[in-house]
Amino acid sequence: MRTQITLATLAVLLLAAVVSCTPTADPQPAGQQSSADTSDGDSLRVAVVTGGHAFDVPNFYRLLRQLPGIDAYPQHIDHFASSPEEVRDAYDAIVFYGMNQGLPVEKGGDRKGNPKAAVERIVQQGQGVVVLHHALLAWEEWDFWNELIGFDDRNFAWKDGLQLNIAIADTTHPITAGMNDFKTVDEGYILHGKYDGKGKVLLTTEHENAMPEVAWAREQGDCRVFCLALGHDNEAWTNPDFCKILGRGIAWSADKSVDDEK
């Protein structure tokens, strides 16, 4: 009798162990959204597209994490282009911070998608576009990118470490409203072409090694485009006025607003 009880008890214990080790589906966390829409709350879902130019990854990513109301997803242009359309279309805005040269490839190879078609689709969809710093110099042979930015010739001269006095050229635009002139240290560009005058110039500077247009906002069909020549390295990224301009520019491009007064 004692042996039967022992065997019965052992059987129960083994059954309990098997049940406890059986995998079960993880419950979906409260508030978790689908893979095509994983932004938190009211945050803007923003792709940050890189490639073709080195940068200080830890500090640049730290900058993105600190922008209020913005949920940023940094990724190489090949990764962006190879993502499904429903994933790319779900972004409120796309920030370009790459400097790929020549023309964008129409087929990037195995699992690299079609960068040219992916970028053109952004404008067709009317998503927000921010062209940040050296992305102004990308794809210099591509007429589409010239028209998006507003310069017909983007061959350039550059010089880093410039002490720049930045003037607010438009005090009524949502990106610059309420801001004052400021100083920063950054890399300066001179594009050899001329700005086409479409849209509004928001920031200017006077320096022999920098073009006068520092930031401008324009529209291409239903797509809002914000171009910002600042943003070379961490000295620029830690400037509070730069951070405010970048955050507001992203929000404006997405036809949204963010609270940057916290």
CSV table of C-alpha atoms in Angstrom, one decimal:
chain,number,residue,atom,x,y,z
A,1,MET,CA,0.0,0.0,0.0
A,2,ARG,CA,2.8,2.3,0.9
A,3,THR,CA,4.5,1.6,-2.5
A,4,GLN,CA,1.3,2.4,-4.4
A,5,ILE,CA,0.9,5.8,-2.6
A,6,THR,CA,4.5,6.6,-3.4
A,7,LEU,CA,4.1,5.8,-7.1
A,8,ALA,CA,0.8,7.7,-7.3
A,9,THR,CA,2.4,10.8,-5.8
A,10,LEU,CA,5.4,10.5,-8.1
A,11,ALA,CA,3.0,10.4,-11.1
A,12,VAL,CA,1.2,13.5,-10.0
A,13,LEU,CA,4.5,15.4,-9.5
A,14,LEU,CA,5.8,14.4,-13.0
A,15,LEU,CA,2.5,15.5,-14.6
A,16,ALA,CA,2.8,18.9,-12.9
A,17,ALA,CA,6.3,19.3,-14.1
A,18,VAL,CA,5.4,18.6,-17.7
A,19,VAL,CA,2.5,21.1,-17.6
A,20,SER,CA,4.7,23.8,-16.1
A,21,CYS,CA,7.3,23.4,-18.8
A,22,THR,CA,4.9,23.3,-21.7
A,23,PRO,CA,5.3,26.5,-23.8
A,24,THR,CA,2.3,28.8,-23.9
A,25,ALA,CA,1.7,31.9,-26.1
A,26,ASP,CA,2.9,35.0,-24.4
A,27,PRO,CA,0.0,37.3,-23.7
A,28,GLN,CA,0.1,40.6,-25.7
A,29,PRO,CA,1.3,43.4,-23.5
A,30,ALA,CA,-1.4,46.0,-22.7
A,31,GLY,CA,-1.5,48.6,-25.3
A,32,GLN,CA,0.8,46.8,-27.7
A,33,GLN,CA,0.0,47.6,-31.4
A,34,SER,CA,0.6,45.7,-34.6
A,35,SER,CA,4.0,45.6,-36.3
A,36,ALA,CA,2.9,48.4,-38.7
A,37,ASP,CA,2.1,50.8,-35.8
A,38,THR,CA,4.1,50.5,-32.7
A,39,SER,CA,4.5,54.1,-31.6
A,40,ASP,CA,3.8,54.9,-28.0
A,41,GLY,CA,0.6,57.0,-27.5
A,42,ASP,CA,0.6,60.2,-29.5
A,43,SER,CA,4.3,60.1,-30.4
A,44,LEU,CA,5.2,60.6,-34.1
A,45,ARG,CA,6.5,57.5,-35.7
A,46,VAL,CA,9.7,58.6,-37.6
A,47,ALA,CA,12.2,56.6,-39.7
A,48,VAL,CA,15.7,58.0,-39.7
A,49,VAL,CA,17.4,56.8,-42.8
A,50,THR,CA,21.2,56.6,-43.0
A,51,GLY,CA,24.0,55.3,-45.3
A,52,GLY,CA,26.9,56.5,-47.3
A,53,HIS,CA,28.4,58.7,-44.5
A,54,ALA,CA,30.0,57.9,-41.1
A,55,PHE,CA,28.6,59.6,-38.0
A,56,ASP,CA,28.8,59.4,-34.2
A,57,VAL,CA,26.3,56.6,-33.6
A,58,PRO,CA,25.9,56.7,-29.8
A,59,ASN,CA,25.5,60.5,-29.6
A,60,PHE,CA,23.2,60.8,-32.6
A,61,TYR,CA,20.9,58.1,-31.3
A,62,ARG,CA,21.0,59.9,-27.9
A,63,LEU,CA,19.8,63.0,-29.7
A,64,LEU,CA,16.9,61.1,-31.3
A,65,ARG,CA,15.8,59.6,-28.0
A,66,GLN,CA,15.7,63.1,-26.4
A,67,LEU,CA,13.4,64.7,-29.0
A,68,PRO,CA,10.0,65.2,-27.3
A,69,GLY,CA,7.0,63.5,-28.9
A,70,ILE,CA,9.1,61.6,-31.5
A,71,ASP,CA,9.5,57.8,-31.7
A,72,ALA,CA,12.6,57.4,-33.9
A,73,TYR,CA,13.6,54.3,-35.8
A,74,PRO,CA,17.2,54.7,-37.2
A,75,GLN,CA,17.9,52.3,-40.2
A,76,HIS,CA,20.2,52.0,-43.2
A,77,ILE,CA,18.6,52.9,-46.6
A,78,ASP,CA,18.8,49.3,-47.7
A,79,HIS,CA,16.8,48.2,-44.6
A,80,PHE,CA,14.2,50.9,-45.2
A,81,ALA,CA,13.9,50.1,-48.9
A,82,SER,CA,13.5,46.4,-48.2
A,83,SER,CA,10.8,46.8,-45.6
A,84,PRO,CA,7.2,46.0,-46.7
A,85,GLU,CA,5.2,48.9,-48.0
A,86,GLU,CA,2.8,48.8,-45.1
A,87,VAL,CA,5.7,49.3,-42.7
A,88,ARG,CA,7.2,52.2,-44.6
A,89,ASP,CA,3.8,53.8,-45.2
A,90,ALA,CA,3.1,53.8,-41.4
A,91,TYR,CA,5.8,56.4,-40.6
A,92,ASP,CA,4.6,59.9,-40.1
A,93,ALA,CA,7.9,61.3,-41.3
A,94,ILE,CA,11.2,60.2,-42.7
A,95,VAL,CA,14.4,61.9,-41.7
A,96,PHE,CA,17.2,61.5,-44.2
A,97,TYR,CA,20.7,61.5,-42.7
A,98,GLY,CA,22.6,59.6,-45.4
A,99,MET,CA,24.9,60.7,-48.2
A,100,ASN,CA,24.8,58.0,-50.9
A,101,GLN,CA,26.3,59.4,-54.1
A,102,GLY,CA,25.3,59.5,-57.8
A,103,LEU,CA,21.9,58.0,-58.4
A,104,PRO,CA,19.9,55.8,-56.0
A,105,VAL,CA,19.9,52.2,-57.2
A,106,GLU,CA,16.6,50.7,-58.5
A,107,LYS,CA,17.5,47.3,-57.2
A,108,GLY,CA,19.8,47.1,-54.3
A,109,GLY,CA,20.5,43.4,-54.6
A,110,ASP,CA,19.4,40.5,-52.4
A,111,ARG,CA,17.0,41.7,-49.7
A,112,LYS,CA,18.0,45.4,-50.3
A,113,GLY,CA,14.8,46.5,-51.9
A,114,ASN,CA,14.5,49.4,-54.4
A,115,PRO,CA,15.8,52.6,-52.7
A,116,LYS,CA,14.8,54.8,-55.6
A,117,ALA,CA,11.2,53.6,-55.6
A,118,ALA,CA,11.0,53.7,-51.8
A,119,VAL,CA,12.0,57.3,-51.7
A,120,GLU,CA,9.7,58.3,-54.5
A,121,ARG,CA,6.8,56.6,-52.8
A,122,ILE,CA,7.3,58.7,-49.7
A,123,VAL,CA,6.5,61.8,-51.7
A,124,GLN,CA,3.7,60.1,-53.5
A,125,GLN,CA,2.2,59.1,-50.2
A,126,GLY,CA,2.5,62.7,-48.8
A,127,GLN,CA,4.6,61.6,-45.8
A,128,GLY,CA,6.8,64.2,-44.1
A,129,VAL,CA,10.4,64.5,-45.2
A,130,VAL,CA,13.3,66.0,-43.3
A,131,VAL,CA,16.6,66.4,-45.2
A,132,LEU,CA,19.3,66.8,-42.5
A,133,HIS,CA,22.8,68.1,-42.9
A,134,HIS,CA,24.9,65.9,-45.3
A,135,ALA,CA,21.7,64.4,-46.8
A,136,LEU,CA,21.5,67.7,-48.6
A,137,LEU,CA,24.5,66.4,-50.6
A,138,ALA,CA,23.2,62.9,-51.3
A,139,TRP,CA,22.3,61.6,-54.8
A,140,GLU,CA,23.8,64.7,-56.5
A,141,GLU,CA,22.9,63.3,-59.9
A,142,TRP,CA,19.3,62.7,-59.1
A,143,ASP,CA,16.9,65.4,-60.5
A,144,PHE,CA,14.2,64.2,-58.2
A,145,TRP,CA,16.3,65.0,-55.1
A,146,ASN,CA,17.3,68.3,-56.6
A,147,GLU,CA,13.7,69.3,-57.0
A,148,LEU,CA,12.8,68.1,-53.5
A,149,ILE,CA,15.5,70.2,-51.9
A,150,GLY,CA,15.3,73.2,-54.2
A,151,PHE,CA,18.9,73.4,-55.6
A,152,ASP,CA,19.7,72.5,-59.3
A,153,ASP,CA,23.4,71.9,-58.6
A,154,ARG,CA,24.5,70.3,-55.4
A,155,ASN,CA,28.2,70.1,-55.9
A,156,PHE,CA,29.6,71.6,-52.8
A,157,ALA,CA,32.4,73.1,-50.7
A,158,TRP,CA,32.5,72.5,-46.9
A,159,LYS,CA,34.4,73.5,-43.8
A,160,ASP,CA,33.8,72.2,-40.3
A,161,GLY,CA,34.1,73.8,-36.9
A,162,LEU,CA,32.6,77.1,-37.9
A,163,GLN,CA,31.3,79.6,-35.4
A,164,LEU,CA,27.9,80.5,-36.9
A,165,ASN,CA,25.5,83.2,-36.0
A,166,ILE,CA,22.1,81.9,-36.9
A,167,ALA,CA,19.3,84.4,-37.6
A,168,ILE,CA,15.6,83.7,-37.5
A,169,ALA,CA,14.5,84.6,-41.0
A,170,ASP,CA,10.8,83.9,-40.5
A,171,THR,CA,9.3,84.5,-37.1
A,172,THR,CA,5.8,83.4,-38.0
A,173,HIS,CA,6.5,79.9,-39.3
A,174,PRO,CA,5.5,77.0,-36.8
A,175,ILE,CA,9.1,75.7,-36.9
A,176,THR,CA,10.7,79.0,-35.8
A,177,ALA,CA,7.8,80.9,-34.1
A,178,GLY,CA,8.9,82.4,-30.8
A,179,MET,CA,12.6,81.6,-31.2
A,180,ASN,CA,15.5,84.1,-31.1
A,181,ASP,CA,18.7,84.3,-33.1
A,182,PHE,CA,21.3,81.9,-31.7
A,183,LYS,CA,24.9,80.8,-32.0
A,184,THR,CA,26.3,77.4,-32.8
A,185,VAL,CA,29.4,75.5,-33.9
A,186,ASP,CA,28.9,73.4,-36.9
A,187,GLU,CA,30.0,72.4,-40.4
A,188,GLY,CA,29.2,74.8,-43.2
A,189,TYR,CA,28.2,73.9,-46.7
A,190,ILE,CA,28.2,76.0,-49.9
A,191,LEU,CA,26.0,74.4,-52.6
A,192,HIS,CA,27.1,75.6,-56.1
A,193,GLY,CA,23.6,75.8,-57.4
A,194,LYS,CA,21.0,78.5,-56.5
A,195,TYR,CA,18.0,78.0,-54.2
A,196,ASP,CA,14.9,78.1,-56.4
A,197,GLY,CA,13.0,80.4,-54.0
A,198,LYS,CA,10.0,78.1,-53.5
A,199,GLY,CA,8.9,77.7,-49.9
A,200,LYS,CA,10.2,79.7,-47.0
A,201,VAL,CA,13.7,80.2,-45.8
A,202,LEU,CA,13.6,80.0,-42.0
A,203,LEU,CA,17.2,80.3,-40.8
A,204,THR,CA,20.1,82.2,-42.3
A,205,THR,CA,23.7,83.0,-41.6
A,206,GLU,CA,26.5,85.2,-42.9
A,207,HIS,CA,29.8,83.4,-43.1
A,208,GLU,CA,32.3,83.1,-46.0
A,209,ASN,CA,32.4,79.3,-45.6
A,210,ALA,CA,28.6,78.7,-45.4
A,211,MET,CA,25.7,79.4,-47.7
A,212,PRO,CA,23.2,81.9,-46.4
A,213,GLU,CA,20.3,79.4,-46.4
A,214,VAL,CA,20.5,77.3,-43.2
A,215,ALA,CA,17.0,75.9,-43.0
A,216,TRP,CA,14.0,76.1,-45.3
A,217,ALA,CA,10.5,74.6,-45.6
A,218,ARG,CA,8.7,73.7,-48.8
A,219,GLU,CA,6.1,71.4,-50.3
A,220,GLN,CA,6.3,68.9,-53.1
A,221,GLY,CA,2.7,67.9,-53.9
A,222,ASP,CA,1.2,66.7,-50.7
A,223,CYS,CA,4.6,66.2,-49.1
A,224,ARG,CA,6.0,68.7,-46.7
A,225,VAL,CA,9.8,69.0,-46.9
A,226,PHE,CA,12.1,70.5,-44.2
A,227,CYS,CA,15.7,71.0,-45.0
A,228,LEU,CA,18.3,71.8,-42.3
A,229,ALA,CA,22.0,72.3,-43.1
A,230,LEU,CA,23.0,72.1,-39.4
A,231,GLY,CA,23.8,68.8,-37.6
A,232,HIS,CA,27.3,67.6,-38.2
A,233,ASP,CA,28.3,66.2,-34.8
A,234,ASN,CA,27.6,66.2,-31.1
A,235,GLU,CA,28.6,69.8,-30.6
A,236,ALA,CA,25.7,70.8,-32.8
A,237,TRP,CA,23.3,68.0,-31.5
A,238,THR,CA,23.6,69.3,-27.9
A,239,ASN,CA,22.7,72.8,-28.8
A,240,PRO,CA,19.2,73.4,-27.4
A,241,ASP,CA,18.2,75.6,-30.3
A,242,PHE,CA,19.2,73.0,-32.8
A,243,CYS,CA,17.2,70.3,-31.0
A,244,LYS,CA,14.2,72.5,-30.9
A,245,ILE,CA,14.4,73.3,-34.6
A,246,LEU,CA,14.9,69.7,-35.5
A,247,GLY,CA,12.0,68.5,-33.4
A,248,ARG,CA,9.7,71.1,-34.7
A,249,GLY,CA,10.8,70.5,-38.3
A,250,ILE,CA,10.0,66.8,-38.0
A,251,ALA,CA,6.6,67.6,-36.5
A,252,TRP,CA,5.8,70.2,-39.2
A,253,SER,CA,6.8,67.9,-42.0
A,254,ALA,CA,4.3,65.4,-40.6
A,255,ASP,CA,1.6,68.1,-40.3
A,256,LYS,CA,1.6,67.7,-36.5
A,257,SER,CA,2.8,69.6,-33.5
A,258,VAL,CA,4.8,68.6,-30.5
A,259,ASP,CA,5.2,70.1,-27.0
A,260,ASP,CA,8.9,71.2,-26.9
A,261,GLU,CA,8.5,73.5,-23.9
A,262,LYS,CA,9.0,70.8,-21.3
